[in-house]
Amino acid sequence: MHEISEIIRGAASQAGGVLPFARFMELALYHPEFGYYERHDRQIGRSGDFFTSVSVGPLFGQLLAFRLAQTLQPALTGSPRIILAEAGAHDGQLAGDILDWLQENRPALYERVEFHLLEPSPRRQTWQQAKLHRHSTKTVWVNHVSALPLGETLLYSNELLDAFPISRLRWHSDAHAWQEWGVAWLGNRFQWQPLAALSVEVIPWVPDLPEELLAVLPDGFCADISPAALRWWQEVVGTVAQGHIWLIDYGYLPGEWPQPGQVGGSLRAYADHRLCPDPLANPGGQDLTAHVDFDRLQVLARSAGWQSEYLGTQSAFLSAIAADWWRTGDGTAAIFQESSNWTAPMVRQFQTLVHPAHLGRAFKVLSLSRTQKAAVT
Ligand SMILES: C[S@@+](CC[C@H](N)C(=O)[O-])C[C@H]1O[C@@H](n2cnc3c(N)ncnc32)[C@H](O)[C@@H]1O
């Protein structure tokens, strides 16, 4: 990735030699021409660099569609507008799986739903439009949550916040302070270098750990935090007036961070389905990702007036949906009315989605609701 390396080197030199890692990651993933997520849309799945629940097969979207149809059912009679929205839709596969299922199994809801894709990248919008052509009368693109219309809303995302740029903090036990890692071009490669001071965007989000814990935190302990993701989340929970938000991603539940085994942080790089040893190598050619702090997200959402409906593993979340579906026999006969009707591929997909050793335990779901945003006085 010659061009993007040159661009990052230029940015580092303009910044005085050391670039905050969040800016390195932002350029590596989202540079409008050479960024990892901008060059093409084939990063996910067997021929890409990593799998997601979406690339396991259509069952993930079908299960979500079943639950969201139940959730939005009352709005069919109670609300003038029903807004379904996905953020981080990538190539539009999950949106397509959900809309296909609704069209076939809940035609009344399909007719009423206004489906919005929150997508700031013009290039990714084009890819999604091509993929969702069959639903072109239903789909609208917006680049910010504030552009969503008012109405009963269900906004969901899968593996979005783990792809936001992170800032990497390091605990400096002698100084009893957090230090921020930057990136410099040294000896013909990018290398970690401490920044002289914390970036302004980082300061409000520095982990607020109790003194007793800081006293024993090992020197060099890494905290990977994403001010960009937290700001995005604050905008979402502050803007959506009424409805539901489902956030699915891998990350920490309350009480799961910090732990002794997390000294090295959660930042990872992937290419060709392999963990790559150096996140600074090959910018634009490998995915960069870090765990999401669900505890913090839940606290922010509650303070904005949202109620938590569920925070736990993907395994329990999807298993409860499947159990409801089997119990009511209310799915499509073509898909399943009881578990024994499942085809072998569906059983395999379900196992991958819920088995703790596959995606069931690492992935978490935060489900929130709000009846109506309180008026600001
Ligand atoms: C790890 S991929 C997940 C894709 C898809 N949701 C799935 O589960 O297969 C993360 C996606 O989020 C997109 N993304 C990053 N920042 C975004 C933002 N601010 N708004 C919408 N999408 C964003 C990336 O371009 C990428 O397509």
Tab-separated table of N, CA, C and O in Angstrom, residues 72-80 82 112:
chain	number	residue	atom	x	y	z
A	72	LEU	N	-41.691	-4.040	15.932
A	72	LEU	CA	-42.324	-2.917	15.230
A	72	LEU	C	-43.821	-3.126	14.977
A	72	LEU	O	-44.498	-2.225	14.500
A	73	GLN	N	-44.308	-4.332	15.297
A	73	GLN	CA	-45.718	-4.647	15.034
A	73	GLN	C	-46.679	-3.591	15.586
A	73	GLN	O	-47.563	-3.109	14.858
A	74	PRO	N	-46.515	-3.152	16.869
A	74	PRO	CA	-47.460	-2.161	17.399
A	74	PRO	C	-47.445	-0.858	16.604
A	74	PRO	O	-48.460	-0.158	16.541
A	75	ALA	N	-46.295	-0.535	15.986
A	75	ALA	CA	-46.201	0.732	15.245
A	75	ALA	C	-47.052	0.701	13.975
A	75	ALA	O	-47.388	1.754	13.431
A	76	LEU	N	-47.415	-0.511	13.529
A	76	LEU	CA	-48.226	-0.615	12.303
A	76	LEU	C	-49.544	0.135	12.454
A	76	LEU	O	-50.046	0.732	11.508
A	77	THR	N	-50.088	0.084	13.673
A	77	THR	CA	-51.343	0.807	13.894
A	77	THR	C	-51.112	2.107	14.674
A	77	THR	O	-51.917	3.019	14.605
A	78	GLY	N	-49.989	2.179	15.392
A	78	GLY	CA	-49.826	3.308	16.311
A	78	GLY	C	-48.965	4.459	15.811
A	78	GLY	O	-48.915	5.500	16.450
A	79	SER	N	-48.273	4.302	14.687
A	79	SER	CA	-47.328	5.354	14.282
A	79	SER	C	-47.501	5.733	12.824
A	79	SER	O	-47.616	4.855	11.971
A	80	PRO	N	-47.477	7.013	12.543
A	80	PRO	CA	-47.596	7.408	11.128
A	80	PRO	C	-46.382	6.990	10.294
A	80	PRO	O	-46.511	6.702	9.117
A	82	ILE	N	-42.688	4.531	10.158
A	82	ILE	CA	-41.856	3.482	10.755
A	82	ILE	C	-40.503	3.514	10.042
A	82	ILE	O	-40.413	3.272	8.836
A	112	ARG	N	-44.829	-0.629	4.867
A	112	ARG	CA	-44.821	0.601	5.674
A	112	ARG	C	-43.416	1.091	6.042
A	112	ARG	O	-43.212	2.288	6.273
